[in-house]
Amino acid sequence: MKERNIAANEEVYCYLIDSLAEVGKLDESNGLFQEMEKLGVKPSASTCICLITAFIKSGKQVEACSLFDQMTAKNHISKSAIEPVILKLRKIHKIDFAWDFLHALFSRDYRPDAAMHYFLVHAFCMANRADLALKVFHQAVIDNEENALVETFNVLIESLGKVDVEGARQLFQLMKNRGRVPDVATYNCVIEILLKGSLPDAAYDMFQQMVQQNCQGNLVTYKLLVKLLTHPKHVGHSPTALNSFWKEAKVEEAHEFLSELSRKGLLTFGEVDRKGSVLEASS
């Protein structure tokens, strides 16, 4: 093309830069990127993201951050471009490099907003890396005293609860201490974690908190309560009224308990969507 004086457009450069980066020829890939800028060919967001990801995979976090800063300053990409970078790293099983990149950005005073913070925590949790999700959470919420969405707490509590029940409980308490009001998804998640952790009394106490906060349950809550109140295998050692339900198999009493909650409007039965929200409630 060059020999015939055919000018390459952005699409051609993008293919070349991406291909060279994929096979580890990062210097050549970066050289082409610099060349296209000198020729006045504006790089697309996908081209920028490709090269940033290539730097990250090669352990060159400083270069990745510098390029990210340059491209955002020139409005070639927005700060939300972090999302496709993280997704690409997760897809190729390089999620550890994602934290290295984010840590480098944090050291340059990068501050994700609440929506970006949720995305980052969710991405790490989906990769079964609650440890990295906690690092992001700690950096943004603990160190910088920023607040987080209820949904961010929910996804982190759920992921952490798979490996650390007590840690999930502490995170729930932190959520309340930070003034975030737990929703039905929060309570359902914590109750289920406590049940799986063989802590039925704590699960019941959590449900009582839910009732006291007038948080309306849904079908998921109902299923958890049935499991809680009628399954002897969850019997604890403390002589509570709840344990008598299990030990004596008082199914009728459990049913009446649930019915009373329904009459008070604190428990609804009906179809639910994928997030557990009630679509059509019926008595």
mmCIF file with all atom_site columns, C-alpha atoms in Angstrom, residues 66-241:
data_model
loop_
_atom_site.group_PDB
_atom_site.id
_atom_site.type_symbol
_atom_site.label_atom_id
_atom_site.label_alt_id
_atom_site.label_comp_id
_atom_site.label_asym_id
_atom_site.label_entity_id
_atom_site.label_seq_id
_atom_site.pdbx_PDB_ins_code
_atom_site.Cartn_x
_atom_site.Cartn_y
_atom_site.Cartn_z
_atom_site.occupancy
_atom_site.B_iso_or_equiv
_atom_site.pdbx_formal_charge
_atom_site.auth_seq_id
_atom_site.auth_comp_id
_atom_site.auth_asym_id
_atom_site.auth_atom_id
_atom_site.pdbx_PDB_model_num
ATOM 1   C CA . SER A 1 66  ? 0.009   6.859   30.209 1.00 0.00 ? 66  SER A CA 1
ATOM 2   C CA . LEU A 1 67  ? -1.745  5.834   27.004 1.00 0.00 ? 67  LEU A CA 1
ATOM 3   C CA . PHE A 1 68  ? -5.083  5.793   28.801 1.00 0.00 ? 68  PHE A CA 1
ATOM 4   C CA . ASP A 1 69  ? -4.452  9.320   30.107 1.00 0.00 ? 69  ASP A CA 1
ATOM 5   C CA . GLN A 1 70  ? -3.387  10.580  26.677 1.00 0.00 ? 70  GLN A CA 1
ATOM 6   C CA . MET A 1 71  ? -6.361  9.091   24.868 1.00 0.00 ? 71  MET A CA 1
ATOM 7   C CA . THR A 1 72  ? -8.885  10.428  27.402 1.00 0.00 ? 72  THR A CA 1
ATOM 8   C CA . ALA A 1 73  ? -7.229  13.875  27.259 1.00 0.00 ? 73  ALA A CA 1
ATOM 9   C CA . LYS A 1 74  ? -7.621  13.866  23.459 1.00 0.00 ? 74  LYS A CA 1
ATOM 10  C CA . ASN A 1 75  ? -11.228 12.599  23.729 1.00 0.00 ? 75  ASN A CA 1
ATOM 11  C CA . HIS A 1 76  ? -10.384 9.506   21.700 1.00 0.00 ? 76  HIS A CA 1
ATOM 12  C CA . ILE A 1 77  ? -11.883 7.422   24.515 1.00 0.00 ? 77  ILE A CA 1
ATOM 13  C CA . SER A 1 78  ? -13.878 8.129   27.662 1.00 0.00 ? 78  SER A CA 1
ATOM 14  C CA . LYS A 1 79  ? -13.008 6.960   31.147 1.00 0.00 ? 79  LYS A CA 1
ATOM 15  C CA . SER A 1 80  ? -15.672 4.288   30.758 1.00 0.00 ? 80  SER A CA 1
ATOM 16  C CA . ALA A 1 81  ? -13.288 2.614   28.272 1.00 0.00 ? 81  ALA A CA 1
ATOM 17  C CA . ILE A 1 82  ? -11.973 0.778   31.322 1.00 0.00 ? 82  ILE A CA 1
ATOM 18  C CA . GLU A 1 83  ? -15.008 -1.508  31.030 1.00 0.00 ? 83  GLU A CA 1
ATOM 19  C CA . PRO A 1 84  ? -14.108 -3.172  27.691 1.00 0.00 ? 84  PRO A CA 1
ATOM 20  C CA . VAL A 1 85  ? -10.469 -3.406  28.821 1.00 0.00 ? 85  VAL A CA 1
ATOM 21  C CA . ILE A 1 86  ? -11.446 -5.332  31.959 1.00 0.00 ? 86  ILE A CA 1
ATOM 22  C CA . LEU A 1 87  ? -13.900 -7.517  30.040 1.00 0.00 ? 87  LEU A CA 1
ATOM 23  C CA . LYS A 1 88  ? -11.232 -8.382  27.480 1.00 0.00 ? 88  LYS A CA 1
ATOM 24  C CA . LEU A 1 89  ? -8.744  -9.294  30.203 1.00 0.00 ? 89  LEU A CA 1
ATOM 25  C CA . ARG A 1 90  ? -11.346 -11.458 31.919 1.00 0.00 ? 90  ARG A CA 1
ATOM 26  C CA . LYS A 1 91  ? -12.139 -13.219 28.654 1.00 0.00 ? 91  LYS A CA 1
ATOM 27  C CA . ILE A 1 92  ? -8.498  -14.182 28.089 1.00 0.00 ? 92  ILE A CA 1
ATOM 28  C CA . HIS A 1 93  ? -8.037  -15.181 31.753 1.00 0.00 ? 93  HIS A CA 1
ATOM 29  C CA . LYS A 1 94  ? -5.716  -12.296 32.615 1.00 0.00 ? 94  LYS A CA 1
ATOM 30  C CA . ILE A 1 95  ? -7.864  -10.821 35.373 1.00 0.00 ? 95  ILE A CA 1
ATOM 31  C CA . ASP A 1 96  ? -4.891  -10.446 37.748 1.00 0.00 ? 96  ASP A CA 1
ATOM 32  C CA . PHE A 1 97  ? -3.388  -7.940  35.305 1.00 0.00 ? 97  PHE A CA 1
ATOM 33  C CA . ALA A 1 98  ? -6.640  -5.972  35.517 1.00 0.00 ? 98  ALA A CA 1
ATOM 34  C CA . TRP A 1 99  ? -6.042  -5.271  39.195 1.00 0.00 ? 99  TRP A CA 1
ATOM 35  C CA . ASP A 1 100 ? -2.426  -4.224  38.484 1.00 0.00 ? 100 ASP A CA 1
ATOM 36  C CA . PHE A 1 101 ? -3.718  -1.751  35.904 1.00 0.00 ? 101 PHE A CA 1
ATOM 37  C CA . LEU A 1 102 ? -6.402  -0.383  38.223 1.00 0.00 ? 102 LEU A CA 1
ATOM 38  C CA . HIS A 1 103 ? -3.950  -0.084  41.098 1.00 0.00 ? 103 HIS A CA 1
ATOM 39  C CA . ALA A 1 104 ? -1.656  1.952   38.844 1.00 0.00 ? 104 ALA A CA 1
ATOM 40  C CA . LEU A 1 105 ? -4.600  4.177   37.863 1.00 0.00 ? 105 LEU A CA 1
ATOM 41  C CA . PHE A 1 106 ? -5.592  4.678   41.507 1.00 0.00 ? 106 PHE A CA 1
ATOM 42  C CA . SER A 1 107 ? -2.050  5.810   42.262 1.00 0.00 ? 107 SER A CA 1
ATOM 43  C CA . ARG A 1 108 ? -2.549  8.507   39.603 1.00 0.00 ? 108 ARG A CA 1
ATOM 44  C CA . ASP A 1 109 ? -5.628  9.813   41.460 1.00 0.00 ? 109 ASP A CA 1
ATOM 45  C CA . TYR A 1 110 ? -8.130  8.063   39.223 1.00 0.00 ? 110 TYR A CA 1
ATOM 46  C CA . ARG A 1 111 ? -11.470 7.889   41.056 1.00 0.00 ? 111 ARG A CA 1
ATOM 47  C CA . PRO A 1 112 ? -14.240 5.707   39.604 1.00 0.00 ? 112 PRO A CA 1
ATOM 48  C CA . ASP A 1 113 ? -17.792 6.949   40.029 1.00 0.00 ? 113 ASP A CA 1
ATOM 49  C CA . ALA A 1 114 ? -20.406 4.763   41.718 1.00 0.00 ? 114 ALA A CA 1
ATOM 50  C CA . ALA A 1 115 ? -21.510 3.109   38.473 1.00 0.00 ? 115 ALA A CA 1
ATOM 51  C CA . MET A 1 116 ? -17.927 2.279   37.429 1.00 0.00 ? 116 MET A CA 1
ATOM 52  C CA . HIS A 1 117 ? -17.176 1.051   40.921 1.00 0.00 ? 117 HIS A CA 1
ATOM 53  C CA . TYR A 1 118 ? -20.119 -1.356  40.671 1.00 0.00 ? 118 TYR A CA 1
ATOM 54  C CA . PHE A 1 119 ? -18.916 -2.605  37.285 1.00 0.00 ? 119 PHE A CA 1
ATOM 55  C CA . LEU A 1 120 ? -15.400 -3.290  38.565 1.00 0.00 ? 120 LEU A CA 1
ATOM 56  C CA . VAL A 1 121 ? -16.565 -5.149  41.657 1.00 0.00 ? 121 VAL A CA 1
ATOM 57  C CA . HIS A 1 122 ? -19.091 -7.142  39.625 1.00 0.00 ? 122 HIS A CA 1
ATOM 58  C CA . ALA A 1 123 ? -16.489 -8.039  36.969 1.00 0.00 ? 123 ALA A CA 1
ATOM 59  C CA . PHE A 1 124 ? -14.079 -9.442  39.538 1.00 0.00 ? 124 PHE A CA 1
ATOM 60  C CA . CYS A 1 125 ? -16.844 -11.321 41.346 1.00 0.00 ? 125 CYS A CA 1
ATOM 61  C CA . MET A 1 126 ? -17.983 -12.867 38.053 1.00 0.00 ? 126 MET A CA 1
ATOM 62  C CA . ALA A 1 127 ? -14.405 -14.095 37.602 1.00 0.00 ? 127 ALA A CA 1
ATOM 63  C CA . ASN A 1 128 ? -14.629 -15.694 41.072 1.00 0.00 ? 128 ASN A CA 1
ATOM 64  C CA . ARG A 1 129 ? -12.018 -13.294 42.414 1.00 0.00 ? 129 ARG A CA 1
ATOM 65  C CA . ALA A 1 130 ? -13.670 -11.870 45.496 1.00 0.00 ? 130 ALA A CA 1
ATOM 66  C CA . ASP A 1 131 ? -10.171 -11.042 46.766 1.00 0.00 ? 131 ASP A CA 1
ATOM 67  C CA . LEU A 1 132 ? -9.606  -8.610  43.898 1.00 0.00 ? 132 LEU A CA 1
ATOM 68  C CA . ALA A 1 133 ? -13.143 -7.235  44.180 1.00 0.00 ? 133 ALA A CA 1
ATOM 69  C CA . LEU A 1 134 ? -12.399 -6.489  47.835 1.00 0.00 ? 134 LEU A CA 1
ATOM 70  C CA . LYS A 1 135 ? -9.190  -4.674  46.862 1.00 0.00 ? 135 LYS A CA 1
ATOM 71  C CA . VAL A 1 136 ? -11.122 -2.401  44.501 1.00 0.00 ? 136 VAL A CA 1
ATOM 72  C CA . PHE A 1 137 ? -13.812 -1.910  47.132 1.00 0.00 ? 137 PHE A CA 1
ATOM 73  C CA . HIS A 1 138 ? -11.233 -1.120  49.806 1.00 0.00 ? 138 HIS A CA 1
ATOM 74  C CA . GLN A 1 139 ? -9.444  1.376   47.562 1.00 0.00 ? 139 GLN A CA 1
ATOM 75  C CA . ALA A 1 140 ? -12.590 3.308   46.649 1.00 0.00 ? 140 ALA A CA 1
ATOM 76  C CA . VAL A 1 141 ? -14.860 2.954   49.677 1.00 0.00 ? 141 VAL A CA 1
ATOM 77  C CA . ILE A 1 142 ? -12.557 2.468   52.650 1.00 0.00 ? 142 ILE A CA 1
ATOM 78  C CA . ASP A 1 143 ? -9.433  4.454   51.777 1.00 0.00 ? 143 ASP A CA 1
ATOM 79  C CA . ASN A 1 144 ? -11.165 7.323   49.994 1.00 0.00 ? 144 ASN A CA 1
ATOM 80  C CA . GLU A 1 145 ? -14.371 7.240   52.049 1.00 0.00 ? 145 GLU A CA 1
ATOM 81  C CA . GLU A 1 146 ? -16.538 7.181   48.959 1.00 0.00 ? 146 GLU A CA 1
ATOM 82  C CA . ASN A 1 147 ? -19.978 5.624   49.059 1.00 0.00 ? 147 ASN A CA 1
ATOM 83  C CA . ALA A 1 148 ? -21.116 2.675   47.009 1.00 0.00 ? 148 ALA A CA 1
ATOM 84  C CA . LEU A 1 149 ? -24.401 1.607   45.472 1.00 0.00 ? 149 LEU A CA 1
ATOM 85  C CA . VAL A 1 150 ? -26.549 -0.918  47.293 1.00 0.00 ? 150 VAL A CA 1
ATOM 86  C CA . GLU A 1 151 ? -26.067 -3.172  44.252 1.00 0.00 ? 151 GLU A CA 1
ATOM 87  C CA . THR A 1 152 ? -22.292 -3.013  44.738 1.00 0.00 ? 152 THR A CA 1
ATOM 88  C CA . PHE A 1 153 ? -22.599 -4.170  48.337 1.00 0.00 ? 153 PHE A CA 1
ATOM 89  C CA . ASN A 1 154 ? -25.026 -6.916  47.259 1.00 0.00 ? 154 ASN A CA 1
ATOM 90  C CA . VAL A 1 155 ? -22.796 -8.468  44.626 1.00 0.00 ? 155 VAL A CA 1
ATOM 91  C CA . LEU A 1 156 ? -19.753 -8.329  46.898 1.00 0.00 ? 156 LEU A CA 1
ATOM 92  C CA . ILE A 1 157 ? -21.614 -9.811  49.874 1.00 0.00 ? 157 ILE A CA 1
ATOM 93  C CA . GLU A 1 158 ? -22.853 -12.662 47.681 1.00 0.00 ? 158 GLU A CA 1
ATOM 94  C CA . SER A 1 159 ? -19.414 -13.413 46.287 1.00 0.00 ? 159 SER A CA 1
ATOM 95  C CA . LEU A 1 160 ? -17.617 -13.082 49.621 1.00 0.00 ? 160 LEU A CA 1
ATOM 96  C CA . GLY A 1 161 ? -20.203 -15.273 51.346 1.00 0.00 ? 161 GLY A CA 1
ATOM 97  C CA . LYS A 1 162 ? -19.059 -18.271 49.274 1.00 0.00 ? 162 LYS A CA 1
ATOM 98  C CA . VAL A 1 163 ? -15.713 -18.313 51.074 1.00 0.00 ? 163 VAL A CA 1
ATOM 99  C CA . ASP A 1 164 ? -16.051 -16.136 54.167 1.00 0.00 ? 164 ASP A CA 1
ATOM 100 C CA . VAL A 1 165 ? -19.381 -16.051 56.011 1.00 0.00 ? 165 VAL A CA 1
ATOM 101 C CA . GLU A 1 166 ? -18.127 -13.772 58.775 1.00 0.00 ? 166 GLU A CA 1
ATOM 102 C CA . GLY A 1 167 ? -16.604 -11.413 56.222 1.00 0.00 ? 167 GLY A CA 1
ATOM 103 C CA . ALA A 1 168 ? -19.957 -11.181 54.447 1.00 0.00 ? 168 ALA A CA 1
ATOM 104 C CA . ARG A 1 169 ? -21.669 -10.346 57.747 1.00 0.00 ? 169 ARG A CA 1
ATOM 105 C CA . GLN A 1 170 ? -19.130 -7.616  58.480 1.00 0.00 ? 170 GLN A CA 1
ATOM 106 C CA . LEU A 1 171 ? -19.645 -6.170  55.014 1.00 0.00 ? 171 LEU A CA 1
ATOM 107 C CA . PHE A 1 172 ? -23.400 -6.100  55.629 1.00 0.00 ? 172 PHE A CA 1
ATOM 108 C CA . GLN A 1 173 ? -22.786 -4.168  58.855 1.00 0.00 ? 173 GLN A CA 1
ATOM 109 C CA . LEU A 1 174 ? -20.460 -1.752  57.047 1.00 0.00 ? 174 LEU A CA 1
ATOM 110 C CA . MET A 1 175 ? -23.186 -1.200  54.479 1.00 0.00 ? 175 MET A CA 1
ATOM 111 C CA . LYS A 1 176 ? -25.595 -0.084  57.208 1.00 0.00 ? 176 LYS A CA 1
ATOM 112 C CA . ASN A 1 177 ? -22.915 1.980   58.938 1.00 0.00 ? 177 ASN A CA 1
ATOM 113 C CA . ARG A 1 178 ? -22.375 3.849   55.672 1.00 0.00 ? 178 ARG A CA 1
ATOM 114 C CA . GLY A 1 179 ? -26.052 4.746   55.514 1.00 0.00 ? 179 GLY A CA 1
ATOM 115 C CA . ARG A 1 180 ? -26.979 2.365   52.669 1.00 0.00 ? 180 ARG A CA 1
ATOM 116 C CA . VAL A 1 181 ? -30.415 0.824   53.200 1.00 0.00 ? 181 VAL A CA 1
ATOM 117 C CA . PRO A 1 182 ? -30.396 -2.930  52.498 1.00 0.00 ? 182 PRO A CA 1
ATOM 118 C CA . ASP A 1 183 ? -33.042 -4.027  49.994 1.00 0.00 ? 183 ASP A CA 1
ATOM 119 C CA . VAL A 1 184 ? -34.805 -7.382  49.654 1.00 0.00 ? 184 VAL A CA 1
ATOM 120 C CA . ALA A 1 185 ? -31.949 -8.752  47.536 1.00 0.00 ? 185 ALA A CA 1
ATOM 121 C CA . THR A 1 186 ? -29.472 -7.872  50.308 1.00 0.00 ? 186 THR A CA 1
ATOM 122 C CA . TYR A 1 187 ? -31.471 -9.620  53.013 1.00 0.00 ? 187 TYR A CA 1
ATOM 123 C CA . ASN A 1 188 ? -32.161 -12.677 50.841 1.00 0.00 ? 188 ASN A CA 1
ATOM 124 C CA . CYS A 1 189 ? -28.466 -12.980 50.070 1.00 0.00 ? 189 CYS A CA 1
ATOM 125 C CA . VAL A 1 190 ? -27.342 -12.720 53.697 1.00 0.00 ? 190 VAL A CA 1
ATOM 126 C CA . ILE A 1 191 ? -30.047 -15.125 54.917 1.00 0.00 ? 191 ILE A CA 1
ATOM 127 C CA . GLU A 1 192 ? -28.994 -17.707 52.329 1.00 0.00 ? 192 GLU A CA 1
ATOM 128 C CA . ILE A 1 193 ? -25.308 -17.297 53.228 1.00 0.00 ? 193 ILE A CA 1
ATOM 129 C CA . LEU A 1 194 ? -26.081 -17.833 56.914 1.00 0.00 ? 194 LEU A CA 1
ATOM 130 C CA . LEU A 1 195 ? -28.180 -20.896 56.149 1.00 0.00 ? 195 LEU A CA 1
ATOM 131 C CA . LYS A 1 196 ? -25.428 -22.449 54.069 1.00 0.00 ? 196 LYS A CA 1
ATOM 132 C CA . GLY A 1 197 ? -22.997 -21.604 56.853 1.00 0.00 ? 197 GLY A CA 1
ATOM 133 C CA . SER A 1 198 ? -25.114 -23.630 59.324 1.00 0.00 ? 198 SER A CA 1
ATOM 134 C CA . LEU A 1 199 ? -26.116 -20.515 61.263 1.00 0.00 ? 199 LEU A CA 1
ATOM 135 C CA . PRO A 1 200 ? -29.930 -20.835 61.326 1.00 0.00 ? 200 PRO A CA 1
ATOM 136 C CA . ASP A 1 201 ? -30.462 -18.605 64.362 1.00 0.00 ? 201 ASP A CA 1
ATOM 137 C CA . ALA A 1 202 ? -28.429 -15.829 62.773 1.00 0.00 ? 202 ALA A CA 1
ATOM 138 C CA . ALA A 1 203 ? -30.441 -16.307 59.561 1.00 0.00 ? 203 ALA A CA 1
ATOM 139 C CA . TYR A 1 204 ? -33.675 -15.963 61.499 1.00 0.00 ? 204 TYR A CA 1
ATOM 140 C CA . ASP A 1 205 ? -32.393 -12.853 63.290 1.00 0.00 ? 205 ASP A CA 1
ATOM 141 C CA . MET A 1 206 ? -31.547 -11.379 59.893 1.00 0.00 ? 206 MET A CA 1
ATOM 142 C CA . PHE A 1 207 ? -35.078 -12.013 58.732 1.00 0.00 ? 207 PHE A CA 1
ATOM 143 C CA . GLN A 1 208 ? -36.391 -10.327 61.874 1.00 0.00 ? 208 GLN A CA 1
ATOM 144 C CA . GLN A 1 209 ? -34.303 -7.282  60.994 1.00 0.00 ? 209 GLN A CA 1
ATOM 145 C CA . MET A 1 210 ? -35.875 -7.337  57.565 1.00 0.00 ? 210 MET A CA 1
ATOM 146 C CA . VAL A 1 211 ? -39.370 -7.339  59.083 1.00 0.00 ? 211 VAL A CA 1
ATOM 147 C CA . GLN A 1 212 ? -38.494 -4.528  61.498 1.00 0.00 ? 212 GLN A CA 1
ATOM 148 C CA . GLN A 1 213 ? -37.299 -2.405  58.563 1.00 0.00 ? 213 GLN A CA 1
ATOM 149 C CA . ASN A 1 214 ? -40.608 -3.062  56.744 1.00 0.00 ? 214 ASN A CA 1
ATOM 150 C CA . CYS A 1 215 ? -38.655 -4.509  53.843 1.00 0.00 ? 215 CYS A CA 1
ATOM 151 C CA . GLN A 1 216 ? -41.146 -6.481  51.770 1.00 0.00 ? 216 GLN A CA 1
ATOM 152 C CA . GLY A 1 217 ? -40.091 -10.023 50.990 1.00 0.00 ? 217 GLY A CA 1
ATOM 153 C CA . ASN A 1 218 ? -40.549 -11.768 47.666 1.00 0.00 ? 218 ASN A CA 1
ATOM 154 C CA . LEU A 1 219 ? -40.730 -15.324 46.384 1.00 0.00 ? 219 LEU A CA 1
ATOM 155 C CA . VAL A 1 220 ? -37.041 -15.886 47.129 1.00 0.00 ? 220 VAL A CA 1
ATOM 156 C CA . THR A 1 221 ? -37.615 -14.814 50.737 1.00 0.00 ? 221 THR A CA 1
ATOM 157 C CA . TYR A 1 222 ? -40.539 -17.229 51.014 1.00 0.00 ? 222 TYR A CA 1
ATOM 158 C CA . LYS A 1 223 ? -38.456 -20.156 49.775 1.00 0.00 ? 223 LYS A CA 1
ATOM 159 C CA . LEU A 1 224 ? -35.670 -19.330 52.232 1.00 0.00 ? 224 LEU A CA 1
ATOM 160 C CA . LEU A 1 225 ? -38.142 -19.107 55.115 1.00 0.00 ? 225 LEU A CA 1
ATOM 161 C CA . VAL A 1 226 ? -39.725 -22.435 54.276 1.00 0.00 ? 226 VAL A CA 1
ATOM 162 C CA . LYS A 1 227 ? -36.254 -23.962 54.280 1.00 0.00 ? 227 LYS A CA 1
ATOM 163 C CA . LEU A 1 228 ? -35.422 -22.175 57.512 1.00 0.00 ? 228 LEU A CA 1
ATOM 164 C CA . LEU A 1 229 ? -38.558 -23.087 59.436 1.00 0.00 ? 229 LEU A CA 1
ATOM 165 C CA . THR A 1 230 ? -39.282 -26.625 58.320 1.00 0.00 ? 230 THR A CA 1
ATOM 166 C CA . HIS A 1 231 ? -35.979 -28.391 57.801 1.00 0.00 ? 231 HIS A CA 1
ATOM 167 C CA . PRO A 1 232 ? -34.665 -30.225 60.895 1.00 0.00 ? 232 PRO A CA 1
ATOM 168 C CA . LYS A 1 233 ? -31.138 -30.402 59.458 1.00 0.00 ? 233 LYS A CA 1
ATOM 169 C CA . HIS A 1 234 ? -30.748 -26.711 60.237 1.00 0.00 ? 234 HIS A CA 1
ATOM 170 C CA . VAL A 1 235 ? -31.323 -27.162 63.975 1.00 0.00 ? 235 VAL A CA 1
ATOM 171 C CA . GLY A 1 236 ? -28.860 -25.202 66.056 1.00 0.00 ? 236 GLY A CA 1
ATOM 172 C CA . HIS A 1 237 ? -27.834 -25.774 69.641 1.00 0.00 ? 237 HIS A CA 1
ATOM 173 C CA . SER A 1 238 ? -29.473 -22.813 71.362 1.00 0.00 ? 238 SER A CA 1
ATOM 174 C CA . PRO A 1 239 ? -32.952 -23.379 72.891 1.00 0.00 ? 239 PRO A CA 1
ATOM 175 C CA . THR A 1 240 ? -34.787 -20.742 70.881 1.00 0.00 ? 240 THR A CA 1
ATOM 176 C CA . ALA A 1 241 ? -38.424 -20.655 69.835 1.00 0.00 ? 241 ALA A CA 1
#
